[in-house]
Structures are given as structure tokens and as C-alpha cells.
mmCIF file of C-alpha atoms and ligand atoms in Angstrom:
data_model
loop_
_atom_site.group_PDB
_atom_site.id
_atom_site.type_symbol
_atom_site.label_atom_id
_atom_site.label_comp_id
_atom_site.label_asym_id
_atom_site.label_seq_id
_atom_site.Cartn_x
_atom_site.Cartn_y
_atom_site.Cartn_z
ATOM 1 C CA UNK A 170 7.827 -113.243 -27.692
ATOM 2 C CA UNK A 171 10.527 -114.715 -25.472
ATOM 3 C CA UNK A 172 9.691 -116.026 -22.013
ATOM 4 C CA UNK A 173 11.235 -118.089 -19.270
ATOM 5 C CA UNK A 174 8.890 -121.072 -19.100
ATOM 6 C CA UNK A 175 8.318 -123.987 -16.766
ATOM 7 C CA UNK A 176 9.124 -127.316 -18.434
ATOM 8 C CA UNK A 177 9.423 -129.682 -15.486
ATOM 9 C CA UNK A 178 10.735 -129.735 -11.912
ATOM 10 C CA UNK A 179 14.120 -127.932 -11.878
ATOM 11 C CA UNK A 180 13.830 -127.537 -15.635
ATOM 12 C CA UNK A 181 13.066 -124.181 -17.180
ATOM 13 C CA UNK A 182 13.750 -122.879 -20.679
ATOM 14 C CA UNK A 183 13.890 -119.550 -22.420
ATOM 15 C CA UNK A 184 11.456 -120.132 -25.275
ATOM 16 C CA UNK A 185 9.277 -118.353 -27.792
ATOM 17 C CA UNK A 186 5.612 -118.388 -26.766
ATOM 18 C CA UNK A 187 2.467 -116.690 -28.116
ATOM 19 C CA UNK A 188 2.561 -112.905 -27.733
ATOM 20 C CA UNK A 189 0.726 -111.437 -24.744
ATOM 21 C CA UNK A 190 -2.528 -109.975 -26.079
ATOM 22 C CA UNK A 191 -5.772 -108.367 -24.953
ATOM 23 C CA UNK A 192 -8.376 -111.067 -24.248
ATOM 24 C CA UNK A 193 -10.966 -109.278 -22.085
ATOM 25 C CA UNK A 194 -11.993 -105.620 -22.356
ATOM 26 C CA UNK A 195 -10.459 -104.868 -18.922
ATOM 27 C CA UNK A 196 -7.020 -106.165 -19.887
ATOM 28 C CA UNK A 197 -3.771 -104.346 -20.466
ATOM 29 C CA UNK A 198 -0.603 -105.651 -22.074
ATOM 30 C CA UNK A 199 2.573 -104.565 -20.316
ATOM 31 C CA UNK A 200 5.944 -104.675 -22.011
ATOM 32 C CA UNK A 201 8.198 -105.886 -19.203
ATOM 33 C CA UNK A 202 11.142 -103.673 -18.326
ATOM 34 C CA UNK A 203 12.366 -105.569 -15.265
ATOM 35 C CA UNK A 204 11.233 -108.840 -13.716
ATOM 36 C CA UNK A 205 12.466 -110.454 -10.517
ATOM 37 C CA UNK A 206 12.748 -114.026 -9.308
ATOM 38 C CA UNK A 207 10.975 -114.688 -5.994
ATOM 39 C CA UNK A 208 11.283 -117.375 -3.318
ATOM 40 C CA UNK A 209 7.730 -118.312 -4.278
ATOM 41 C CA UNK A 210 8.939 -119.180 -7.793
ATOM 42 C CA UNK A 211 11.265 -121.669 -6.107
ATOM 43 C CA UNK A 212 8.330 -123.677 -4.729
ATOM 44 C CA UNK A 213 7.277 -124.318 -8.345
ATOM 45 C CA UNK A 214 10.847 -124.837 -9.528
ATOM 46 C CA UNK A 215 11.551 -127.358 -6.760
ATOM 47 C CA UNK A 216 8.275 -129.182 -7.375
ATOM 48 C CA UNK A 217 6.839 -128.413 -3.921
ATOM 49 C CA UNK A 218 3.855 -126.778 -5.624
ATOM 50 C CA UNK A 219 2.510 -128.985 -8.370
ATOM 51 C CA UNK A 220 -0.109 -128.540 -11.076
ATOM 52 C CA UNK A 221 1.373 -125.775 -13.228
ATOM 53 C CA UNK A 222 1.289 -126.518 -16.987
ATOM 54 C CA UNK A 223 4.517 -126.999 -18.905
ATOM 55 C CA UNK A 224 4.951 -123.937 -21.103
ATOM 56 C CA UNK A 225 3.762 -121.437 -18.464
ATOM 57 C CA UNK A 226 5.795 -118.234 -18.345
ATOM 58 C CA UNK A 227 7.196 -117.963 -14.807
ATOM 59 C CA UNK A 228 7.189 -115.062 -12.377
ATOM 60 C CA UNK A 229 4.948 -112.509 -10.739
ATOM 61 C CA UNK A 230 7.260 -109.578 -9.938
ATOM 62 C CA UNK A 231 7.592 -107.065 -12.763
ATOM 63 C CA UNK A 232 7.448 -103.453 -13.876
ATOM 64 C CA UNK A 233 7.015 -102.169 -17.399
ATOM 65 C CA UNK A 234 5.220 -100.005 -19.906
ATOM 66 C CA UNK A 235 1.599 -100.369 -20.934
ATOM 67 C CA UNK A 236 1.526 -101.012 -24.687
ATOM 68 C CA UNK A 237 -2.154 -101.916 -25.195
ATOM 69 C CA UNK A 238 -5.418 -101.627 -23.265
ATOM 70 C CA UNK A 239 -8.863 -103.179 -23.737
ATOM 71 C CA UNK A 240 -11.879 -100.995 -24.483
ATOM 72 C CA UNK A 241 -13.111 -100.911 -20.847
ATOM 73 C CA UNK A 242 -9.811 -99.719 -19.361
ATOM 74 C CA UNK A 243 -10.109 -96.088 -18.247
ATOM 75 C CA UNK A 244 -7.558 -95.257 -15.558
ATOM 76 C CA UNK A 245 -4.488 -96.938 -17.034
ATOM 77 C CA UNK A 246 -3.244 -95.610 -20.377
ATOM 78 C CA UNK A 247 -0.925 -96.760 -23.119
ATOM 79 C CA UNK A 248 2.528 -95.382 -22.321
ATOM 80 C CA UNK A 249 2.084 -95.567 -18.530
ATOM 81 C CA UNK A 250 5.043 -96.978 -16.595
ATOM 82 C CA UNK A 251 3.466 -99.407 -14.151
ATOM 83 C CA UNK A 252 4.085 -101.798 -11.339
ATOM 84 C CA UNK A 253 1.927 -104.776 -10.476
ATOM 85 C CA UNK A 254 1.143 -106.747 -7.337
ATOM 86 C CA UNK A 255 1.597 -110.490 -7.719
ATOM 87 C CA UNK A 256 -2.130 -111.171 -8.030
ATOM 88 C CA UNK A 257 -4.860 -109.395 -9.964
ATOM 89 C CA UNK A 258 -7.810 -107.903 -8.102
ATOM 90 C CA UNK A 259 -11.107 -106.264 -9.013
ATOM 91 C CA UNK A 260 -11.079 -103.581 -6.308
ATOM 92 C CA UNK A 261 -14.807 -103.954 -5.800
ATOM 93 C CA UNK A 262 -15.741 -107.352 -4.313
ATOM 94 C CA UNK A 263 -16.270 -108.133 -0.618
ATOM 95 C CA UNK A 264 -12.595 -109.013 -0.135
ATOM 96 C CA UNK A 265 -11.115 -106.142 -2.130
ATOM 97 C CA UNK A 266 -13.265 -103.634 -0.266
ATOM 98 C CA UNK A 267 -11.924 -105.009 2.993
ATOM 99 C CA UNK A 268 -8.305 -104.767 1.836
ATOM 100 C CA UNK A 269 -7.973 -108.522 1.317
ATOM 101 C CA UNK A 270 -7.083 -108.169 -2.364
ATOM 102 C CA UNK A 271 -5.140 -111.456 -2.221
ATOM 103 C CA UNK A 272 -8.486 -113.218 -1.941
ATOM 104 C CA UNK A 273 -10.334 -111.198 -4.599
ATOM 105 C CA UNK A 274 -13.284 -113.211 -5.885
ATOM 106 C CA UNK A 275 -11.972 -112.723 -9.426
ATOM 107 C CA UNK A 276 -8.266 -112.559 -8.614
ATOM 108 C CA UNK A 277 -5.577 -114.670 -10.240
ATOM 109 C CA UNK A 278 -1.906 -115.256 -9.536
ATOM 110 C CA UNK A 279 0.552 -114.256 -12.244
ATOM 111 C CA UNK A 280 2.703 -117.087 -13.539
ATOM 112 C CA UNK A 281 0.269 -119.907 -12.882
ATOM 113 C CA UNK A 282 -1.521 -121.678 -15.752
ATOM 114 C CA UNK A 283 -3.137 -124.980 -14.813
ATOM 115 C CA UNK A 284 -4.966 -127.140 -17.366
ATOM 116 C CA UNK A 285 -4.991 -124.212 -19.733
ATOM 117 C CA UNK A 286 -6.565 -121.764 -17.227
ATOM 118 C CA UNK A 287 -4.729 -118.910 -15.567
ATOM 119 C CA UNK A 288 -2.140 -116.250 -16.256
ATOM 120 C CA UNK A 289 1.319 -116.327 -17.693
ATOM 121 C CA UNK A 290 4.033 -114.631 -15.683
ATOM 122 C CA UNK A 291 6.232 -111.591 -15.990
ATOM 123 C CA UNK A 292 9.571 -113.272 -16.710
ATOM 124 C CA UNK A 293 8.838 -112.582 -20.340
ATOM 125 C CA UNK A 294 9.028 -109.773 -22.854
ATOM 126 C CA UNK A 295 5.390 -108.885 -22.194
ATOM 127 C CA UNK A 296 2.478 -109.899 -19.976
ATOM 128 C CA UNK A 297 -1.304 -109.745 -20.109
ATOM 129 C CA UNK A 298 -2.807 -108.061 -17.022
ATOM 130 C CA UNK A 299 -6.554 -108.574 -16.451
ATOM 131 C CA UNK A 300 -8.569 -106.000 -14.476
ATOM 132 C CA UNK A 301 -5.809 -103.538 -15.300
ATOM 133 C CA UNK A 302 -7.489 -100.494 -13.772
ATOM 134 C CA UNK A 303 -7.716 -102.044 -10.304
ATOM 135 C CA UNK A 304 -4.548 -104.175 -10.487
ATOM 136 C CA UNK A 305 -1.858 -101.875 -11.867
ATOM 137 C CA UNK A 306 -0.360 -98.787 -10.293
ATOM 138 C CA UNK A 307 1.742 -96.125 -11.997
ATOM 139 C CA UNK A 308 5.395 -96.111 -10.951
ATOM 140 C CA UNK A 309 5.782 -93.552 -8.173
ATOM 141 C CA UNK A 310 7.811 -90.427 -8.979
ATOM 142 C CA UNK A 311 11.219 -90.192 -7.391
ATOM 143 C CA UNK A 312 11.463 -93.872 -6.498
ATOM 144 C CA UNK A 313 14.220 -95.948 -8.133
ATOM 145 C CA UNK A 314 12.544 -98.435 -10.446
ATOM 146 C CA UNK A 315 14.208 -101.477 -8.836
ATOM 147 C CA UNK A 316 12.922 -100.374 -5.448
ATOM 148 C CA UNK A 317 9.432 -99.772 -6.840
ATOM 149 C CA UNK A 318 9.388 -103.299 -8.230
ATOM 150 C CA UNK A 319 9.865 -104.672 -4.706
ATOM 151 C CA UNK A 320 6.644 -102.979 -3.594
ATOM 152 C CA UNK A 321 4.682 -105.383 -5.807
ATOM 153 C CA UNK A 322 5.591 -108.349 -3.642
ATOM 154 C CA UNK A 323 8.438 -108.768 -1.170
ATOM 155 C CA UNK A 324 8.292 -105.305 0.389
ATOM 156 C CA UNK A 325 4.521 -105.480 0.731
ATOM 157 C CA UNK A 326 4.821 -108.996 2.116
ATOM 158 C CA UNK A 327 7.514 -107.917 4.560
ATOM 159 C CA UNK A 328 5.327 -105.073 5.768
ATOM 160 C CA UNK A 329 2.322 -107.375 6.037
ATOM 161 C CA UNK A 330 4.340 -109.818 8.131
ATOM 162 C CA UNK A 331 5.929 -107.207 10.359
ATOM 163 C CA UNK A 332 2.644 -105.442 10.986
ATOM 164 C CA UNK A 333 0.830 -108.656 11.795
ATOM 165 C CA UNK A 334 3.646 -109.732 14.122
ATOM 166 C CA UNK A 335 2.992 -106.553 16.072
ATOM 167 C CA UNK A 336 6.024 -104.497 15.050
ATOM 168 C CA UNK A 337 5.642 -101.106 16.644
ATOM 169 C CA UNK A 338 7.231 -98.892 19.270
ATOM 170 C CA UNK A 339 8.752 -100.932 22.059
ATOM 171 C CA UNK A 340 8.309 -104.304 20.397
ATOM 172 C CA UNK A 341 11.020 -106.928 20.039
ATOM 173 C CA UNK A 342 10.558 -108.716 16.739
ATOM 174 C CA UNK A 343 12.330 -111.784 15.385
ATOM 175 C CA UNK A 344 12.416 -112.469 11.670
ATOM 176 C CA UNK A 345 13.085 -116.074 10.680
ATOM 177 C CA UNK A 346 14.707 -116.298 7.243
ATOM 178 C CA UNK A 347 16.723 -113.517 5.621
ATOM 179 C CA UNK A 348 15.694 -114.058 2.035
ATOM 180 C CA UNK A 349 14.226 -111.047 0.259
ATOM 181 C CA UNK A 350 10.945 -111.395 2.158
ATOM 182 C CA UNK A 351 12.648 -111.631 5.545
ATOM 183 C CA UNK A 352 14.915 -108.698 4.683
ATOM 184 C CA UNK A 353 11.906 -106.585 3.759
ATOM 185 C CA UNK A 354 10.238 -107.684 7.004
ATOM 186 C CA UNK A 355 13.301 -106.372 8.843
ATOM 187 C CA UNK A 356 13.115 -103.073 6.951
ATOM 188 C CA UNK A 357 9.392 -102.814 7.699
ATOM 189 C CA UNK A 358 9.696 -103.713 11.381
ATOM 190 C CA UNK A 359 12.328 -100.991 11.803
ATOM 191 C CA UNK A 360 10.159 -98.573 9.859
ATOM 192 C CA UNK A 361 7.166 -99.408 12.057
ATOM 193 C CA UNK A 362 9.229 -98.488 15.096
ATOM 194 C CA UNK A 363 10.176 -101.827 16.623
ATOM 195 C CA UNK A 364 12.664 -101.385 19.446
ATOM 196 C CA UNK A 365 14.803 -104.370 18.474
ATOM 197 C CA UNK A 366 14.705 -106.639 15.452
ATOM 198 C CA UNK A 367 16.553 -109.947 15.366
ATOM 199 C CA UNK A 368 17.144 -111.659 12.022
ATOM 200 C CA UNK A 369 17.815 -115.381 11.840
ATOM 201 C CA UNK A 370 19.446 -117.340 9.013
ATOM 202 C CA UNK A 371 22.757 -119.049 8.293
ATOM 203 C CA UNK A 372 23.764 -117.420 4.992
ATOM 204 C CA UNK A 373 26.471 -114.814 5.766
ATOM 205 C CA UNK A 374 25.648 -112.306 2.999
ATOM 206 C CA UNK A 375 21.954 -112.383 3.851
ATOM 207 C CA UNK A 376 22.659 -111.873 7.571
ATOM 208 C CA UNK A 377 24.906 -108.966 6.614
ATOM 209 C CA UNK A 378 22.113 -107.382 4.566
ATOM 210 C CA UNK A 379 19.769 -107.793 7.533
ATOM 211 C CA UNK A 380 22.293 -105.996 9.709
ATOM 212 C CA UNK A 381 22.525 -103.137 7.206
ATOM 213 C CA UNK A 382 18.732 -102.816 7.312
ATOM 214 C CA UNK A 383 18.786 -102.427 11.079
ATOM 215 C CA UNK A 384 18.550 -105.946 12.494
ATOM 216 C CA UNK A 385 20.733 -107.803 14.952
ATOM 217 C CA UNK A 386 21.759 -110.876 12.943
ATOM 218 C CA UNK A 387 21.743 -114.337 14.511
ATOM 219 C CA UNK A 388 23.439 -117.214 12.682
ATOM 220 C CA UNK A 389 21.492 -120.181 13.994
ATOM 221 C CA UNK A 390 24.326 -122.553 13.088
ATOM 222 C CA UNK A 391 26.597 -120.689 15.495
ATOM 223 C CA UNK A 392 24.234 -119.459 18.220
ATOM 224 C CA UNK A 393 20.912 -120.496 19.739
ATOM 225 C CA UNK A 394 18.263 -117.965 18.654
ATOM 226 C CA UNK A 395 15.919 -118.713 21.610
ATOM 227 C CA UNK A 396 18.819 -118.091 23.962
ATOM 228 C CA UNK A 397 19.688 -114.802 22.230
ATOM 229 C CA UNK A 398 16.050 -113.679 22.394
ATOM 230 C CA UNK A 399 15.661 -114.679 26.023
ATOM 231 C CA UNK A 400 18.752 -112.705 26.959
ATOM 232 C CA UNK A 401 17.371 -109.660 25.154
ATOM 233 C CA UNK A 402 13.939 -109.813 26.796
ATOM 234 C CA UNK A 403 14.403 -110.645 30.492
ATOM 235 C CA UNK A 404 13.876 -114.311 29.655
ATOM 236 C CA UNK A 405 10.533 -113.801 27.905
ATOM 237 C CA UNK A 406 11.162 -114.211 24.144
ATOM 238 C CA UNK A 407 10.106 -112.160 21.134
ATOM 239 C CA UNK A 408 6.848 -110.230 21.210
ATOM 240 C CA UNK A 409 6.295 -111.163 17.592
ATOM 241 C CA UNK A 410 7.935 -113.457 15.051
ATOM 242 C CA UNK A 411 7.785 -113.132 11.290
ATOM 243 C CA UNK A 412 8.309 -116.565 9.785
ATOM 244 C CA UNK A 413 9.567 -115.921 6.246
ATOM 245 C CA UNK A 414 10.699 -119.385 5.191
ATOM 246 C CA UNK A 415 7.746 -121.752 4.797
ATOM 247 C CA UNK A 416 8.997 -125.008 6.351
ATOM 248 C CA UNK A 417 7.992 -126.995 9.465
ATOM 249 C CA UNK A 418 11.473 -126.311 10.879
ATOM 250 C CA UNK A 419 10.892 -122.583 10.589
ATOM 251 C CA UNK A 420 7.530 -122.928 12.330
ATOM 252 C CA UNK A 421 9.251 -124.814 15.141
ATOM 253 C CA UNK A 422 11.825 -122.056 15.335
ATOM 254 C CA UNK A 423 9.079 -119.478 15.645
ATOM 255 C CA UNK A 424 7.363 -121.361 18.483
ATOM 256 C CA UNK A 425 10.656 -121.531 20.359
ATOM 257 C CA UNK A 426 11.279 -117.788 19.955
ATOM 258 C CA UNK A 427 7.919 -116.237 20.738
ATOM 259 C CA UNK A 428 6.993 -115.188 24.263
ATOM 260 C CA UNK A 429 3.757 -116.187 25.993
ATOM 261 C CA UNK A 430 0.982 -114.056 24.551
ATOM 262 C CA UNK A 431 3.028 -113.269 21.451
ATOM 263 C CA UNK A 432 2.215 -113.566 17.763
ATOM 264 C CA UNK A 433 3.667 -115.648 14.964
ATOM 265 C CA UNK A 434 3.021 -114.115 11.555
ATOM 266 C CA UNK A 435 3.750 -116.763 8.951
ATOM 267 C CA UNK A 436 4.333 -115.327 5.499
ATOM 268 C CA UNK A 437 6.388 -118.276 4.246
ATOM 269 C CA UNK A 438 4.326 -120.395 1.857
ATOM 270 C CA UNK A 439 3.592 -123.762 3.465
ATOM 271 C CA UNK A 440 2.770 -126.918 1.558
ATOM 272 C CA UNK A 441 2.803 -129.461 4.386
ATOM 273 C CA UNK A 442 -0.529 -131.036 5.468
ATOM 274 C CA UNK A 443 -0.228 -130.377 9.205
ATOM 275 C CA UNK A 444 0.890 -127.696 11.604
ATOM 276 C CA UNK A 445 4.323 -128.157 13.128
ATOM 277 C CA UNK A 446 3.025 -126.780 16.431
ATOM 278 C CA UNK A 447 0.515 -128.604 18.572
ATOM 279 C CA UNK A 448 -2.765 -127.206 19.932
ATOM 280 C CA UNK A 449 -1.294 -127.779 23.382
ATOM 281 C CA UNK A 450 1.716 -125.585 22.654
ATOM 282 C CA UNK A 451 -0.509 -122.883 21.252
ATOM 283 C CA UNK A 452 -2.675 -123.056 24.366
ATOM 284 C CA UNK A 453 0.187 -123.124 26.818
ATOM 285 C CA UNK A 454 1.776 -120.035 25.259
ATOM 286 C CA UNK A 455 -1.479 -118.159 24.563
ATOM 287 C CA UNK A 456 -0.247 -117.887 21.014
ATOM 288 C CA UNK A 457 -1.691 -115.974 18.110
ATOM 289 C CA UNK A 458 -0.764 -117.545 14.772
ATOM 290 C CA UNK A 459 -1.641 -115.706 11.582
ATOM 291 C CA UNK A 460 -0.800 -116.775 8.059
ATOM 292 C CA UNK A 461 -1.479 -116.236 4.426
ATOM 293 C CA UNK A 462 -0.863 -114.554 1.136
ATOM 294 C CA UNK A 463 -0.100 -110.856 1.274
ATOM 295 C CA UNK A 464 -2.707 -108.557 -0.239
ATOM 296 C CA UNK A 465 0.009 -106.798 -2.182
ATOM 297 C CA UNK A 466 -2.353 -104.478 -4.060
ATOM 298 C CA UNK A 467 -3.536 -103.178 -0.695
ATOM 299 C CA UNK A 468 -0.092 -103.051 0.972
ATOM 300 C CA UNK A 469 1.529 -101.329 -2.019
ATOM 301 C CA UNK A 470 -0.344 -98.188 -1.092
ATOM 302 C CA UNK A 471 1.012 -98.510 2.449
ATOM 303 C CA UNK A 472 4.686 -99.032 1.549
ATOM 304 C CA UNK A 473 5.110 -96.716 -1.453
ATOM 305 C CA UNK A 474 5.019 -93.591 0.749
ATOM 306 C CA UNK A 475 7.965 -95.090 2.682
ATOM 307 C CA UNK A 476 9.990 -94.988 -0.523
ATOM 308 C CA UNK A 477 9.397 -91.397 -1.502
ATOM 309 C CA UNK A 478 12.092 -90.025 0.784
ATOM 310 C CA UNK A 479 14.940 -91.434 -1.289
ATOM 311 C CA UNK A 480 15.014 -94.966 0.065
ATOM 312 C CA UNK A 481 16.916 -97.252 -2.299
ATOM 313 C CA UNK A 482 16.423 -100.957 -1.670
ATOM 314 C CA UNK A 483 18.096 -102.016 -4.923
ATOM 315 C CA UNK A 484 21.010 -103.397 -2.899
ATOM 316 C CA UNK A 485 18.896 -106.474 -2.244
ATOM 317 C CA UNK A 486 19.528 -107.520 -5.867
ATOM 318 C CA UNK A 487 22.838 -109.346 -6.111
ATOM 319 C CA UNK A 488 22.450 -110.196 -9.810
ATOM 320 C CA UNK A 489 21.090 -108.441 -12.897
ATOM 321 C CA UNK A 490 20.827 -110.855 -15.828
ATOM 322 C CA UNK A 491 19.116 -111.128 -19.193
ATOM 323 C CA UNK A 492 16.001 -113.219 -19.715
ATOM 324 C CA UNK A 493 18.125 -115.614 -21.762
ATOM 325 C CA UNK A 494 20.214 -116.175 -18.604
ATOM 326 C CA UNK A 495 17.086 -117.017 -16.601
ATOM 327 C CA UNK A 496 17.845 -120.721 -16.236
ATOM 328 C CA UNK A 497 21.144 -119.826 -14.611
ATOM 329 C CA UNK A 498 19.374 -117.218 -12.461
ATOM 330 C CA UNK A 499 17.087 -119.827 -10.925
ATOM 331 C CA UNK A 500 19.973 -122.181 -10.268
ATOM 332 C CA UNK A 501 22.056 -119.649 -8.362
ATOM 333 C CA UNK A 502 19.048 -118.322 -6.424
ATOM 334 C CA UNK A 503 17.867 -121.829 -5.551
ATOM 335 C CA UNK A 504 21.279 -123.097 -4.482
ATOM 336 C CA UNK A 505 22.465 -119.751 -3.024
ATOM 337 C CA UNK A 506 25.502 -119.771 -5.302
ATOM 338 C CA UNK A 507 27.632 -116.743 -6.172
ATOM 339 C CA UNK A 508 26.287 -114.888 -3.122
ATOM 340 C CA UNK A 509 22.882 -114.704 -4.790
ATOM 341 C CA UNK A 510 20.221 -112.934 -2.716
ATOM 342 C CA UNK A 511 17.781 -111.906 -5.464
ATOM 343 C CA UNK A 512 17.906 -111.717 -9.253
ATOM 344 C CA UNK A 513 16.598 -109.097 -11.640
ATOM 345 C CA UNK A 514 15.917 -110.204 -15.189
ATOM 346 C CA UNK A 515 15.977 -107.671 -18.005
ATOM 347 C CA UNK A 516 14.014 -108.924 -20.994
HETATM 348 P P1 NAD B 198 14.327 -117.422 -0.055
HETATM 349 O O1 NAD B 198 14.258 -118.862 -0.364
HETATM 350 O O2 NAD B 198 15.281 -116.547 -0.800
HETATM 351 O O3 NAD B 198 14.651 -117.184 1.506
HETATM 352 C C1 NAD B 198 14.466 -118.116 2.507
HETATM 353 C C2 NAD B 198 15.583 -117.913 3.545
HETATM 354 O O4 NAD B 198 15.288 -118.681 4.700
HETATM 355 C C3 NAD B 198 16.960 -118.330 3.070
HETATM 356 O O5 NAD B 198 17.869 -117.272 3.248
HETATM 357 C C4 NAD B 198 17.300 -119.540 3.941
HETATM 358 O O6 NAD B 198 18.681 -119.638 4.228
HETATM 359 C C5 NAD B 198 16.493 -119.246 5.193
HETATM 360 N N1 NAD B 198 16.112 -120.414 6.008
HETATM 361 C C6 NAD B 198 15.788 -121.663 5.592
HETATM 362 N N2 NAD B 198 15.432 -122.420 6.647
HETATM 363 C C7 NAD B 198 15.525 -121.641 7.753
HETATM 364 C C8 NAD B 198 15.283 -121.856 9.139
HETATM 365 N N3 NAD B 198 14.833 -123.038 9.595
HETATM 366 N N4 NAD B 198 15.480 -120.820 9.999
HETATM 367 C C9 NAD B 198 15.916 -119.607 9.542
HETATM 368 N N5 NAD B 198 16.159 -119.360 8.227
HETATM 369 C C10 NAD B 198 15.966 -120.365 7.353
HETATM 370 O O7 NAD B 198 12.840 -116.887 -0.244
HETATM 371 P P2 NAD B 198 12.084 -115.454 -0.129
HETATM 372 O O8 NAD B 198 11.935 -114.887 -1.489
HETATM 373 O O9 NAD B 198 12.649 -114.625 0.933
HETATM 374 O O10 NAD B 198 10.665 -116.000 0.338
HETATM 375 C C11 NAD B 198 10.504 -116.551 1.634
HETATM 376 C C12 NAD B 198 9.159 -117.244 1.759
HETATM 377 O O11 NAD B 198 8.106 -116.271 1.622
HETATM 378 C C13 NAD B 198 8.886 -118.280 0.681
HETATM 379 O O12 NAD B 198 8.195 -119.378 1.260
HETATM 380 C C14 NAD B 198 7.985 -117.548 -0.276
HETATM 381 O O13 NAD B 198 7.177 -118.409 -1.038
HETATM 382 C C15 NAD B 198 7.156 -116.748 0.696
HETATM 383 N N6 NAD B 198 6.411 -115.611 0.148
HETATM 384 C C16 NAD B 198 5.171 -115.433 0.642
HETATM 385 C C17 NAD B 198 4.402 -114.391 0.228
HETATM 386 C C18 NAD B 198 3.046 -114.183 0.827
HETATM 387 O O14 NAD B 198 2.234 -113.500 0.231
HETATM 388 N N7 NAD B 198 2.763 -114.698 1.992
HETATM 389 C C19 NAD B 198 4.903 -113.500 -0.731
HETATM 390 C C20 NAD B 198 6.202 -113.696 -1.214
HETATM 391 C C21 NAD B 198 6.947 -114.772 -0.773
HETATM 392 ZN ZN1 ZN B 199 6.951 -113.208 -5.048
HETATM 393 ZN ZN1 ZN B 200 -12.038 -108.239 -5.790
#
């Protein structure tokens, strides 16, 4: 089968690899209908996350049709149209029972094979999905398929971030970074009832999308976000900040925006060894800082009902390309060329 594989830093290739197949009795094989490229794939592509084997199929955002199941699979059937969260989960361990499916004792991340162990990704013609019964969900009726795909990662992650930042009636929320995750955090914060949502970035088309989703855009190259937030909040700052970038600069931005007693919810993936805020700053502002991988399997169930009333978030995709065009897709998403906000790949 064809797959977009990691070869080296900033070097991918569309290659033929071994067909996805049932290995364990709980597995399913999904023929991929649509796959998306995520900001998290860029950490691998840019070499900020190291250890992945050359030859690994990239990606963890996909929807498709189940074409085979192992003998222990009961709930999911051949022919089902399914969506997947970006990690597998058993649904039954200590963490899964508590809703922390991202930390399932048996969970694995799609698109990460290291020293021969792990899972290939969904930017391929097909993908093997372990623990299929507890990992996969059937595509919801009446939801556009491109929108449903977003529930497997960036929409769930946006909701996770917005909720943990305290988005709710009366709250003023700032979202740092208007990539797909930040945009879905804006959508979620509005949905959760936040009074005002400010969205910070410099890329014009991304700021415009944030505005369309209900945020007040702030181009930090042209205006000072802390100043804008202070003016909006009687000098206090944001009640909660969703940091959806994953750099020390973004953490610094969050510290400067949040009010005393507020919360920073970091959903950006960080690879640096130390916090960009000091214990003294955290103390002096009575800060709450929360971080981590979204439990997308858990949050999917929370966000899918939001989509049933005709919401179409497909506008977040600026490009729809073939798998064979995947190398180009990464380049334009990485370098923000051609107005690229997010890419769908159709195998
Ligand atoms: P992206 O790269 O498309 O978006 C990042 C955006 O941040 C860009 O628009 C960029 O212009 C902007 N930006 C960069 N520096 C900034 C700064 N200092 N202040 C404000 N904006 C800044 O990526 P994405 O797909 O939106 O993902 C965002 C982050 O979320 C990534 O780190 C990704 O790995 C992470 N992520 C985390 C989870 C999770 O489970 N926690 C899930 C999905 C993605
Ligand atoms: Zn992702
Ligand atoms: Zn589990």
C-alpha cells in the first residue's frame, strides 16, 4: 500500500510499505478515506521530536472504512465508517476509567514507530488500529465527514484547552496561536459560553478564521496583546489562556496575558527542558498551569454532540490534496505558504 513516510528531518516520501494487517485479535484495519496533517506532525518533520524510525507512515488524524477485524472485536464491524482519536485506548484501565484515555496503560500514538515498536500512521491507504472496540467510533450521522475528522484531534484538543482554561459564562479567554488547535479552542470557548475570546497570532488568514469563529483577533506584530487584554478587563488580564503553540515564547506570552488567580492551559506540545516561567512568577500571580496531551477518545464524546446541529468546520481546511502530494502538503503547512491553514489528504 502507499503511505507518506518519514525518511529524515524535513524529508518525507510517498512510498510503498507493507499492507496494514490484523496482528492482535482486538485489531481492526481501516481503509483511510481522509487523513489530515497536524501541527504535531510538524514537530517530527522539523526534528524537534526525535526517535521515530525511517519508514514510519506519518499522521494520526483520519477517518475511513473498517475492512477487517480480529476475532475478539465485537462492537466495530467490517463496513463501519469510523473516526479515530490520535491515540489508542483500552477503555478499561485506571486512566481510561477516569477519562484520561491519553495515558491509557496500553495506549499508543498513531504514526510513531521507534526501534520497530509502535504504530504506523493514517497518512496511508490503510491503517492498523489496535483495541478497535474501545478506540474507534462510528462516524456520527448528519455530521460532514471533514468536520467529524476534526473531532479525533484538534477539536477535542481545543475543547480540552478551553475547558481547562476556564471558558464558561462571563469568562474572558485568550487563545495564543491560531493554528487548527487554537482555532478549535476559540470555537470551543465560544461554545462553552465565554464572554469574550481573544485570539493571538500574526498570520492574517488564521486571524481572520479566528474572527469568523467568534474571537477578537490580535496581531501581536501590530498590537500588544497584554495591553489589549488589560483594556478589556479593567486592567486585570485574561481569566484563562489557552496556549496552543508549544514554544517558550508562547509560554511567556501566556504569563503576560493571564490575570492574578487565572489559569494557563498549555496544549501546545513542548520539547524544551525547562519552564519559561519562574516559580516566583507563578507564586506572585497565584497561577494555575495545566498541560498535557488531550484524551481525545474521551473528549470526542463531548464535542460530537456540538456538531449534530449542522455545524460545518470544514472551512478550516485550506487544501485538499492527494497522498502523492503529501510532501508538498507538509512544506506548505510548515512554511505557511499558499495561505495554508490545514491540509486534508485523500489516499
Ligand atoms: P500550527 O503550527 O498550525 O499552529 C501554530 C500557530 O501558532 C501558528 O499559526 C503560528 O503562527 C502561531 N504562533 C507561533 N508562535 C506564536 C506566538 N509566540 N504567539 C502567538 N502565536 C504564535 O499547529 P496546530 O496544529 O494548531 O498545533 C498547535 C500545537 O498544539 C502544536 O504544538 C501541536 O503539537 C499541539 N497539539 C497538542 C495536542 C495535545 O493533545 N495537547 C493535540 C494536537 C496538537
Ligand atoms: Zn494532531
Ligand atoms: Zn486504558
